[in-house]
Each structure stands twice: as structure tokens, then as C-alpha cells.
PDB file of N, CA and C in Angstrom:
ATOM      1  N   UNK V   3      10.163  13.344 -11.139  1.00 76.00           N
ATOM      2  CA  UNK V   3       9.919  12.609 -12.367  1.00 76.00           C
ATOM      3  C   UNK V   3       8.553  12.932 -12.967  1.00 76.00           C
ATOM      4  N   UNK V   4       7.736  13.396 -12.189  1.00 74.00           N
ATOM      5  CA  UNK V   4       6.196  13.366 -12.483  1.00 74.00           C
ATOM      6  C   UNK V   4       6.362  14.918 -13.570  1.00 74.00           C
ATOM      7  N   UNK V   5       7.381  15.797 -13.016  1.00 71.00           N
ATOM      8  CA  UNK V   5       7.232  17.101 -13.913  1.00 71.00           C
ATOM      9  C   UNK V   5       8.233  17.386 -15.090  1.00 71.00           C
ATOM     10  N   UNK V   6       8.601  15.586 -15.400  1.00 79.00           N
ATOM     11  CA  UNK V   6       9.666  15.719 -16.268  1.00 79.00           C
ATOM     12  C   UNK V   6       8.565  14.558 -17.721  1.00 79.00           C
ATOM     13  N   UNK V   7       7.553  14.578 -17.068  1.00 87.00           N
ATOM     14  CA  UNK V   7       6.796  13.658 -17.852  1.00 87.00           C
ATOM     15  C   UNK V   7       6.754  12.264 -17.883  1.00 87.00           C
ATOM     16  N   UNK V   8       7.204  11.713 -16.639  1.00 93.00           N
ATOM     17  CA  UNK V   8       7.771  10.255 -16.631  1.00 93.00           C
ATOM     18  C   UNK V   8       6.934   9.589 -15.476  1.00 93.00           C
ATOM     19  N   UNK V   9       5.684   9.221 -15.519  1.00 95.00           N
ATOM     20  CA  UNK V   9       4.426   9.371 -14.101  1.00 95.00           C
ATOM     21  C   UNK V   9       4.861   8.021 -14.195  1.00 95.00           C
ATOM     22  N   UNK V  10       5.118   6.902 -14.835  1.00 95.00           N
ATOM     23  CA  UNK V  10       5.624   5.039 -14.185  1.00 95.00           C
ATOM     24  C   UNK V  10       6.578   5.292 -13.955  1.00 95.00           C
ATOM     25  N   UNK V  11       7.761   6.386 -14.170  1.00 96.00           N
ATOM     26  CA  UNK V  11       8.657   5.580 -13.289  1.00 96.00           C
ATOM     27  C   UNK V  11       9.329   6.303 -11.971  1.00 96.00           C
ATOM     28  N   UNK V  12       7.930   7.786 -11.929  1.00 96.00           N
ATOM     29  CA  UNK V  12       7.458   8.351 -10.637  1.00 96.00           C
ATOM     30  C   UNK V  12       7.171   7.354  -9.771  1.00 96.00           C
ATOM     31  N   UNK V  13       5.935   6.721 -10.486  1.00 97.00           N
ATOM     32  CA  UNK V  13       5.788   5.405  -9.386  1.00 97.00           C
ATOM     33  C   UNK V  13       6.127   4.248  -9.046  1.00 97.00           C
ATOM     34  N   UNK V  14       6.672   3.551  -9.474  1.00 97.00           N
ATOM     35  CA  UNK V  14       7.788   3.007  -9.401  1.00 97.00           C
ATOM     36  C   UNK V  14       8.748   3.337  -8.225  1.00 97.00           C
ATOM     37  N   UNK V  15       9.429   4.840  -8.336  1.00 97.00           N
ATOM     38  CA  UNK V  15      10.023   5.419  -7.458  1.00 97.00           C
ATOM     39  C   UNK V  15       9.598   4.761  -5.993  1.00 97.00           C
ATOM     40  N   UNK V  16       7.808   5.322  -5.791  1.00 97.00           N
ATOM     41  CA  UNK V  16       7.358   5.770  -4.654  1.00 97.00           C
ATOM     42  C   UNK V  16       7.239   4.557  -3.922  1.00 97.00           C
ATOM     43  N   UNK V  17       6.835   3.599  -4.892  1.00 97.00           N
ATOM     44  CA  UNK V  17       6.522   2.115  -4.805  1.00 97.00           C
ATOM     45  C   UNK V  17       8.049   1.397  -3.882  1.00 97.00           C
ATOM     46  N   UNK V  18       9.044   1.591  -4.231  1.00 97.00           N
ATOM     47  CA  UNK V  18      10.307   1.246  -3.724  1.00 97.00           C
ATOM     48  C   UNK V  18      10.510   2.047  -2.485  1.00 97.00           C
ATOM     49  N   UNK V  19       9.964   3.347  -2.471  1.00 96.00           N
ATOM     50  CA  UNK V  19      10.311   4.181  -1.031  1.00 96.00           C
ATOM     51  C   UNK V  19       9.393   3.285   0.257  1.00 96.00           C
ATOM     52  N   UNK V  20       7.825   3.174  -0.255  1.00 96.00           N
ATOM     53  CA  UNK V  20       6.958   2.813   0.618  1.00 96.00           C
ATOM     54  C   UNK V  20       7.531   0.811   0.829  1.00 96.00           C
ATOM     55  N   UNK V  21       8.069   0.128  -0.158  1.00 96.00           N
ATOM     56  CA  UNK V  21       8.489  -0.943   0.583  1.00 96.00           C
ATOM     57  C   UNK V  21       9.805  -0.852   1.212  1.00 96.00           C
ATOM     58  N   UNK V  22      10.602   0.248   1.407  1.00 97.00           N
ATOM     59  CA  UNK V  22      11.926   0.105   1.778  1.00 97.00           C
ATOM     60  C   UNK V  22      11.969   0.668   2.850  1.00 97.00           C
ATOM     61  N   UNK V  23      10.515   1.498   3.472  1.00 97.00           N
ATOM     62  CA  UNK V  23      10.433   2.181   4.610  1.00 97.00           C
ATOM     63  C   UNK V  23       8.910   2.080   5.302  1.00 97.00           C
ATOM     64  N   UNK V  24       8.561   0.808   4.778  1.00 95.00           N
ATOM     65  CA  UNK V  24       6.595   0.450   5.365  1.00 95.00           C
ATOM     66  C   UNK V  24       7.219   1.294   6.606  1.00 95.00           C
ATOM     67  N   UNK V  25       7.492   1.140   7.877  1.00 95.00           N
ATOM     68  CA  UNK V  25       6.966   1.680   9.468  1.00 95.00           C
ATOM     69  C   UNK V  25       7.132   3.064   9.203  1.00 95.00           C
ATOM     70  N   UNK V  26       7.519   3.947   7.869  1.00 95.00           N
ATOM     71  CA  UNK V  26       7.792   5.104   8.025  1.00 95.00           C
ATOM     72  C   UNK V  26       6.509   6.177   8.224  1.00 95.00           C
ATOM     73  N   UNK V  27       6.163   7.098   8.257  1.00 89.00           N
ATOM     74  CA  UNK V  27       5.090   7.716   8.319  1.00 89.00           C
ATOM     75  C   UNK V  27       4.530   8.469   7.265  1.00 89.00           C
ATOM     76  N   UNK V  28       5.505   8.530   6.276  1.00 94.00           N
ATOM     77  CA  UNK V  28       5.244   8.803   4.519  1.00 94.00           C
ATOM     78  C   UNK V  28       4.990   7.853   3.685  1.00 94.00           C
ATOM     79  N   UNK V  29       4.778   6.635   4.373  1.00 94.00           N
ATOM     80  CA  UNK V  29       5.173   5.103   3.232  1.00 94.00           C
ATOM     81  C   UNK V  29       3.477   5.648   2.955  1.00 94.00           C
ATOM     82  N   UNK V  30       2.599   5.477   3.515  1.00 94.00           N
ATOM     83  CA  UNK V  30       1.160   5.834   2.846  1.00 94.00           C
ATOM     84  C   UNK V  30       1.197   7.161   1.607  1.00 94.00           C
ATOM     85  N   UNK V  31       2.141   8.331   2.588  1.00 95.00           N
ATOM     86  CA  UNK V  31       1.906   9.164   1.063  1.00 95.00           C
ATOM     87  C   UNK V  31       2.684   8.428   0.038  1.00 95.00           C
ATOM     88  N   UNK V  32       3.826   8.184   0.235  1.00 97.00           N
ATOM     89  CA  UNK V  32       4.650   7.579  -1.254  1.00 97.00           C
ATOM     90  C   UNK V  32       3.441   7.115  -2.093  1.00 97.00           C
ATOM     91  N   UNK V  33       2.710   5.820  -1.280  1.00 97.00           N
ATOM     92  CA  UNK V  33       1.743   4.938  -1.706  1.00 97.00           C
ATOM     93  C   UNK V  33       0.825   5.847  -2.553  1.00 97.00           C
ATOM     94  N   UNK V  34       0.199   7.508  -1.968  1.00 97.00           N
ATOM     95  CA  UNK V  34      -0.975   7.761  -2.231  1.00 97.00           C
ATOM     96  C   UNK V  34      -0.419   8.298  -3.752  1.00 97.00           C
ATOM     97  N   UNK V  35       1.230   9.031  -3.857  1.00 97.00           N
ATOM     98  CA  UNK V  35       1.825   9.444  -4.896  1.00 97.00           C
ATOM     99  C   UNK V  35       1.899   8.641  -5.782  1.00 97.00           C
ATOM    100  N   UNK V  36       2.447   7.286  -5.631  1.00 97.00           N
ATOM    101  CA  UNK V  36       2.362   6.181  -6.855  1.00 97.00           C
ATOM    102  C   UNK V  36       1.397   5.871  -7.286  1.00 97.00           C
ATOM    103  N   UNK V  37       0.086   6.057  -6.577  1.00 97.00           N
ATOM    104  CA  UNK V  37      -1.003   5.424  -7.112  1.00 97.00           C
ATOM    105  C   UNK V  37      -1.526   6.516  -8.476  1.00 97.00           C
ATOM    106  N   UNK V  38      -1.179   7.493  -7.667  1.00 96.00           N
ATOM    107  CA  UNK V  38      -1.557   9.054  -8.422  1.00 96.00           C
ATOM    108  C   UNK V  38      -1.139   9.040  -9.630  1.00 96.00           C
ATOM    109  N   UNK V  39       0.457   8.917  -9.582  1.00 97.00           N
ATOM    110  CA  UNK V  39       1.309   8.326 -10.597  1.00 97.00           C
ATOM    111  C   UNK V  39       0.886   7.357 -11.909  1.00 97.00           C
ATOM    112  N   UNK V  40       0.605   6.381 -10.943  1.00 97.00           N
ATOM    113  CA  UNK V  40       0.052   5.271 -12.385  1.00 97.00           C
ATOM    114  C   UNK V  40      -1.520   5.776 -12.814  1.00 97.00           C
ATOM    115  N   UNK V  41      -1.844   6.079 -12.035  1.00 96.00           N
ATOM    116  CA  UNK V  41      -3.369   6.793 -12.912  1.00 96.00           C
ATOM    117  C   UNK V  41      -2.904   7.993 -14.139  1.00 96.00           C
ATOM    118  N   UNK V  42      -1.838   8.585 -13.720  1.00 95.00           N
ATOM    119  CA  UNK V  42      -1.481   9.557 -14.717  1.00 95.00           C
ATOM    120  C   UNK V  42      -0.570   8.920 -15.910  1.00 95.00           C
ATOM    121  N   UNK V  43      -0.193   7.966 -15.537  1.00 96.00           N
ATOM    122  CA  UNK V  43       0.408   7.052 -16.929  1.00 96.00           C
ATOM    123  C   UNK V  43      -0.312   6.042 -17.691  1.00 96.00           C
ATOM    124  N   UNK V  44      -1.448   6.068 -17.121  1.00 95.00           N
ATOM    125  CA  UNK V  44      -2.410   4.953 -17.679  1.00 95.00           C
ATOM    126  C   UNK V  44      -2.358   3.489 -17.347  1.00 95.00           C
ATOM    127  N   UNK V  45      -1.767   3.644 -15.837  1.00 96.00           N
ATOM    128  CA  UNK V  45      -2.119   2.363 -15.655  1.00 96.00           C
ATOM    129  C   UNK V  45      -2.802   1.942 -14.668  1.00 96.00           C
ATOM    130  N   UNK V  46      -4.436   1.898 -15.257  1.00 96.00           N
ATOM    131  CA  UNK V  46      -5.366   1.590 -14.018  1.00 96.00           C
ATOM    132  C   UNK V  46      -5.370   0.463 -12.716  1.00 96.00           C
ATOM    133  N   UNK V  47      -5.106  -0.422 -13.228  1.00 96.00           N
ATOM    134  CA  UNK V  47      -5.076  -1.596 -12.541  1.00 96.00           C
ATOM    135  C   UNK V  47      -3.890  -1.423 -11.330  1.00 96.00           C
ATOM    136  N   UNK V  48      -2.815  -0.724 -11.428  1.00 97.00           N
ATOM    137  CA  UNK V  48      -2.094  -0.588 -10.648  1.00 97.00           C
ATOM    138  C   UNK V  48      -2.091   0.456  -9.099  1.00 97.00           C
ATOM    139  N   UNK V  49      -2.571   1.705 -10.209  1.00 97.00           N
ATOM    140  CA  UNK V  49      -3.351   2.869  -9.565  1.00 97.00           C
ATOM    141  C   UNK V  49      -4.406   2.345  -8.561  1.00 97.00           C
ATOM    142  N   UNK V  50      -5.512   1.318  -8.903  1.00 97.00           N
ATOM    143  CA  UNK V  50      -6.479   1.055  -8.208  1.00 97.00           C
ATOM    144  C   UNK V  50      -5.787   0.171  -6.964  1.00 97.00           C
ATOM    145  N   UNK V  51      -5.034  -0.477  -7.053  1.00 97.00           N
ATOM    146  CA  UNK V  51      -4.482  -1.697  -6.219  1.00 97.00           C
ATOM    147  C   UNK V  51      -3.776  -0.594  -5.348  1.00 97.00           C
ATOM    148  N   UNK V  52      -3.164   0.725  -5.385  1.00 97.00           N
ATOM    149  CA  UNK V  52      -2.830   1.290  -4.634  1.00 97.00           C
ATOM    150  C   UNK V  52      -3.774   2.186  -3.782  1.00 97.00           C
ATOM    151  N   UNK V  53      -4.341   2.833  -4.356  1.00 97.00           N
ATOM    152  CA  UNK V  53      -5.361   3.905  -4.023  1.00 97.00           C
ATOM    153  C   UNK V  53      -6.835   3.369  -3.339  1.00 97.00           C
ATOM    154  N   UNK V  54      -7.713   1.959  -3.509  1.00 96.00           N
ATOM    155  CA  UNK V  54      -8.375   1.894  -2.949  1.00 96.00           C
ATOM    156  C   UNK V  54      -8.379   1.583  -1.310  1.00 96.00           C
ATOM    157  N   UNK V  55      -7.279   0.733  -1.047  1.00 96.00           N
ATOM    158  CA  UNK V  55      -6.656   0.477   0.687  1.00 96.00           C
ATOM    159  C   UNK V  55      -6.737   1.837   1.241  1.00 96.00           C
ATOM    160  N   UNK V  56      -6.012   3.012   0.484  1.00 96.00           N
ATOM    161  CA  UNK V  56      -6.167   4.174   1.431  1.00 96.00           C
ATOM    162  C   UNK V  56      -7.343   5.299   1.596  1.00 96.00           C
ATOM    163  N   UNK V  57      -8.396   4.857   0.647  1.00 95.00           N
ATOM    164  CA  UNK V  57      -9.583   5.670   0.986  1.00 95.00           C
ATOM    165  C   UNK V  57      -9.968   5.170   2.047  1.00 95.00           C
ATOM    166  N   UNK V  58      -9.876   4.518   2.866  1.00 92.00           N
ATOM    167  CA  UNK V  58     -10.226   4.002   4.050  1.00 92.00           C
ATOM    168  C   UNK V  58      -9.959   4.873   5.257  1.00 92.00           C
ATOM    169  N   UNK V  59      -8.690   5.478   5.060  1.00 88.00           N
ATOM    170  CA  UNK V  59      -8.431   6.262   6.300  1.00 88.00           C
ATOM    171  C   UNK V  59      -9.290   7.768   6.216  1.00 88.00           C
ATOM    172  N   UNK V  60      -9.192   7.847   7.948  1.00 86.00           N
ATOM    173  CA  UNK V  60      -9.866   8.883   8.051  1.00 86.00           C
ATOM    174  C   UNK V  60      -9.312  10.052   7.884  1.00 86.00           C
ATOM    175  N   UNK V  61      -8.249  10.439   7.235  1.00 86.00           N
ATOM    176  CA  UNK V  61      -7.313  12.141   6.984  1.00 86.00           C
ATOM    177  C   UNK V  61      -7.400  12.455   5.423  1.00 86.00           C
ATOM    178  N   UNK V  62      -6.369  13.442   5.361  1.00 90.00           N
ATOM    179  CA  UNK V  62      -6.969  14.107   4.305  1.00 90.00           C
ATOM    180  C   UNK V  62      -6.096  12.697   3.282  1.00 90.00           C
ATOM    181  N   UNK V  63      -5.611  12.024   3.174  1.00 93.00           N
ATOM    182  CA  UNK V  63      -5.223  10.774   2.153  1.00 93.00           C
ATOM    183  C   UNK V  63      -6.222   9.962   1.963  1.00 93.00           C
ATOM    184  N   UNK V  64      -7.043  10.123   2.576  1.00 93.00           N
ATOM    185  CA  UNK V  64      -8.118   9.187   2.086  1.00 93.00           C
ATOM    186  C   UNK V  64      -8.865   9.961   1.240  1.00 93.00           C
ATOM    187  N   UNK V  65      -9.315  11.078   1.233  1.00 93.00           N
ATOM    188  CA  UNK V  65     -10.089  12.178   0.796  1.00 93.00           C
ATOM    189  C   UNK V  65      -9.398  11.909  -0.568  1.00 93.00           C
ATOM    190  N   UNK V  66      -8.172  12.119  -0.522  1.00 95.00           N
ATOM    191  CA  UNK V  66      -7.351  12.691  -2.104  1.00 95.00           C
ATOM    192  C   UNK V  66      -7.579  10.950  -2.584  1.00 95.00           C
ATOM    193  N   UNK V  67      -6.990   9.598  -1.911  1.00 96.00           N
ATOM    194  CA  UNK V  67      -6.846   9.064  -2.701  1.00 96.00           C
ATOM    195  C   UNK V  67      -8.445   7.979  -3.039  1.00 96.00           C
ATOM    196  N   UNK V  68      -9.353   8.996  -2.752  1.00 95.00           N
ATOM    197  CA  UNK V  68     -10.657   8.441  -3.130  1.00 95.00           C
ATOM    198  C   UNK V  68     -10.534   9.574  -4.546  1.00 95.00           C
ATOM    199  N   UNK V  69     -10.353  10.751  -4.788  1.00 95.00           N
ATOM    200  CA  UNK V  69     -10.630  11.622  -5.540  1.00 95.00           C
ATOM    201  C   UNK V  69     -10.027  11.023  -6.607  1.00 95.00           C
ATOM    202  N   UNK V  70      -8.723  10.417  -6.876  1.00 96.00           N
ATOM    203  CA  UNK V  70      -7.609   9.734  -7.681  1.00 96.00           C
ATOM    204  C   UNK V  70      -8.654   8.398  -8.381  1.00 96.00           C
ATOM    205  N   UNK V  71      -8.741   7.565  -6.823  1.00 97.00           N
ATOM    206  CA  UNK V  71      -9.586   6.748  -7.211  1.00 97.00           C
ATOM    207  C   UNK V  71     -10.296   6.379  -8.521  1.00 97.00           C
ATOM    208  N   UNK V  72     -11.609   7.998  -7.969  1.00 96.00           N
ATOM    209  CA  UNK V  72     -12.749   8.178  -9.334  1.00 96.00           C
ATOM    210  C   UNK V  72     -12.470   8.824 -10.444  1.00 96.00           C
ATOM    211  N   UNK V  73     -11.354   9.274 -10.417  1.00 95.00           N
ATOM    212  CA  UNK V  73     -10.808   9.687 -11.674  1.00 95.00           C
ATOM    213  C   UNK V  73     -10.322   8.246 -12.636  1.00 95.00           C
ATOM    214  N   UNK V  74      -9.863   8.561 -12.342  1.00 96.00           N
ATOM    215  CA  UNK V  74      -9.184   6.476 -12.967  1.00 96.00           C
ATOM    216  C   UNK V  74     -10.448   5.706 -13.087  1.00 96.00           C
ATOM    217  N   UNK V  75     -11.452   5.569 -12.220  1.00 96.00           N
ATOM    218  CA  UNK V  75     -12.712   4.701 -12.923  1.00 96.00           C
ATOM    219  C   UNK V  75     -13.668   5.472 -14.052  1.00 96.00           C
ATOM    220  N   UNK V  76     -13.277   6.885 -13.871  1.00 95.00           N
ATOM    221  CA  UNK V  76     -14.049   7.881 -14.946  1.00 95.00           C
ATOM    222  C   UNK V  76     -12.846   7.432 -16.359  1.00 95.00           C
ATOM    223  N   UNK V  77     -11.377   7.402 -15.952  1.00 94.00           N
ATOM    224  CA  UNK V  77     -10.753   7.206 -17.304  1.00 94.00           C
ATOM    225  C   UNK V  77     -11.228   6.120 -18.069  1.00 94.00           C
ATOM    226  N   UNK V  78     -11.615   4.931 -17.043  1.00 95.00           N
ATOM    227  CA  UNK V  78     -12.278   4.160 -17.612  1.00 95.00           C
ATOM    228  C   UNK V  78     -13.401   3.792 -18.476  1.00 95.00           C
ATOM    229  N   UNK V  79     -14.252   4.689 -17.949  1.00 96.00           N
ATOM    230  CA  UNK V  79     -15.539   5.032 -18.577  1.00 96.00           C
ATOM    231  C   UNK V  79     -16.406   3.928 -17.507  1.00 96.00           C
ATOM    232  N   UNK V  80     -15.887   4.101 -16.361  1.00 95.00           N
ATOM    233  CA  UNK V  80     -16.573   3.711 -15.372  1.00 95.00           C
ATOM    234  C   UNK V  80     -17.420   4.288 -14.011  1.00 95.00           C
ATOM    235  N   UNK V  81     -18.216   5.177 -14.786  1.00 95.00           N
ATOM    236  CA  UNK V  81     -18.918   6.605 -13.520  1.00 95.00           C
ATOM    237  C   UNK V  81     -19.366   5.756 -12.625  1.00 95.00           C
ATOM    238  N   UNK V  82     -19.809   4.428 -12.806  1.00 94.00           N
ATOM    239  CA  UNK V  82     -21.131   3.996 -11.278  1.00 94.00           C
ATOM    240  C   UNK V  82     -19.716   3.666 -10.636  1.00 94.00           C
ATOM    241  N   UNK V  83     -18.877   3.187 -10.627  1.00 94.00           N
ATOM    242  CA  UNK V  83     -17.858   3.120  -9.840  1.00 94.00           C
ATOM    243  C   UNK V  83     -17.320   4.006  -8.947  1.00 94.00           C
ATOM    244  N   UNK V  84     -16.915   5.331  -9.752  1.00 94.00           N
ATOM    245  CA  UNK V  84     -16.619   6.369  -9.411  1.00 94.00           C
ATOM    246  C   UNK V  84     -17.753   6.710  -8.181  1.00 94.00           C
ATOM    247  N   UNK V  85     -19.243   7.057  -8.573  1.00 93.00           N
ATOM    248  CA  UNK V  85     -20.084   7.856  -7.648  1.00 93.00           C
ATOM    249  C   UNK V  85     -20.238   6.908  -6.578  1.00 93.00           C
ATOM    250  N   UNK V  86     -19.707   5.395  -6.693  1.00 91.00           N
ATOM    251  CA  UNK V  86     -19.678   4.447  -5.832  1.00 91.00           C
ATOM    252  C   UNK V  86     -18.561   5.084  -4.613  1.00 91.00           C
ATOM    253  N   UNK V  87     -18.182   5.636  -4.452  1.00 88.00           N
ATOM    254  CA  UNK V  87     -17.043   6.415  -3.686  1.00 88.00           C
ATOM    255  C   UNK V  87     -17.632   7.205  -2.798  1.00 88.00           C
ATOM    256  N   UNK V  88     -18.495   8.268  -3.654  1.00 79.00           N
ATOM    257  CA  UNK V  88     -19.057   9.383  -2.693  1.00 79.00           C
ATOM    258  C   UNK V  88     -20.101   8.587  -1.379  1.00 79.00           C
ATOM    259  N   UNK V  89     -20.258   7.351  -1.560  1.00 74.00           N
ATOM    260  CA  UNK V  89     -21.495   6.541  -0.225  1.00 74.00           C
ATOM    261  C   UNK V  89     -20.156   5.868   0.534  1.00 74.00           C
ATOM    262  N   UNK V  90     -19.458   5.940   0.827  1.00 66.00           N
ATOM    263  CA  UNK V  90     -18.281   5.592   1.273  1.00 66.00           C
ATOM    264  C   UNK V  90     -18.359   6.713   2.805  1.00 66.00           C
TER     265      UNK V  90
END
């Protein structure tokens, strides 16, 4: 859906995979994809509610969904937020 131009209801998608399979071992990527997702459709608030829980981990999903993160607080026009990431 994401390469058909349709990034909400990509996430959306991912959003339904990661609650229909939490113990799975992709439910975090689904998560890190939807979040990705709504940052690319413009919807911050959603994006953030997904993406900040997983900068926490220590693999490469935390890496990406800190990068997602500061993008979405830059769409915002929110940089101290964003560089608020890199002291993390």
C-alpha cells in the first residue's frame, strides 16, 4: 500500500497485524512500519505514539525508529525535539 500511495491505510494495515499477533516477533516491525507509515501520511501524533516506545530497544529498530522519530518532529518544525534523540 505504501508504493501505491496509500501510507494510512499502510498503517492501519500494520497496526491490525501487530494487535492480531503482539507475541509474534514482527509485531515490533509491523509497529516500526506503521509508525513510518503515518509519518509519511501526515499523521504525527500517531507516528509518534508508535515510534517513540521503540527507540528504546537496543537493535537496529530502535536506530530506524528514532530516525522516523526526528523526521516527524523536523515535519513539525520541531528540531530541539528531534536533536533531543541523538542524547538518547
Amino acid at each position: 500500500l505504501l508504493a501505491l500511495d496509500k501510507p494510512a491505510d499502510a498503517a492501519a494495515v500494520y497496526v491490525k497485524l501487530s494487535t492480531a499477533f503482539p507475541k509474534s516477533d514482527y509485531a515490533s516491525d509491523a509497529l516500526l512500519q506503521a509508525g513510518k507509515a503515518y509519518s509519511i501520511a501526515g499523521n504525527p501524533a500517531e507516528a509518534k505514539k508508535l515510534l517513540q516506545p521503540l527507540t528504546a530497544t537496543e537493535d537496529t529498530r530502535g536506530a530506524e525508529a528514532a530516525h522516523w522519530l526526528a523526521r516527524t518532529y523536523l515535519k513539525e518544525n520541531q528540531p530541539t525535539e528531534a536533536i533531543k534523540l541523538t542524547d538518547q
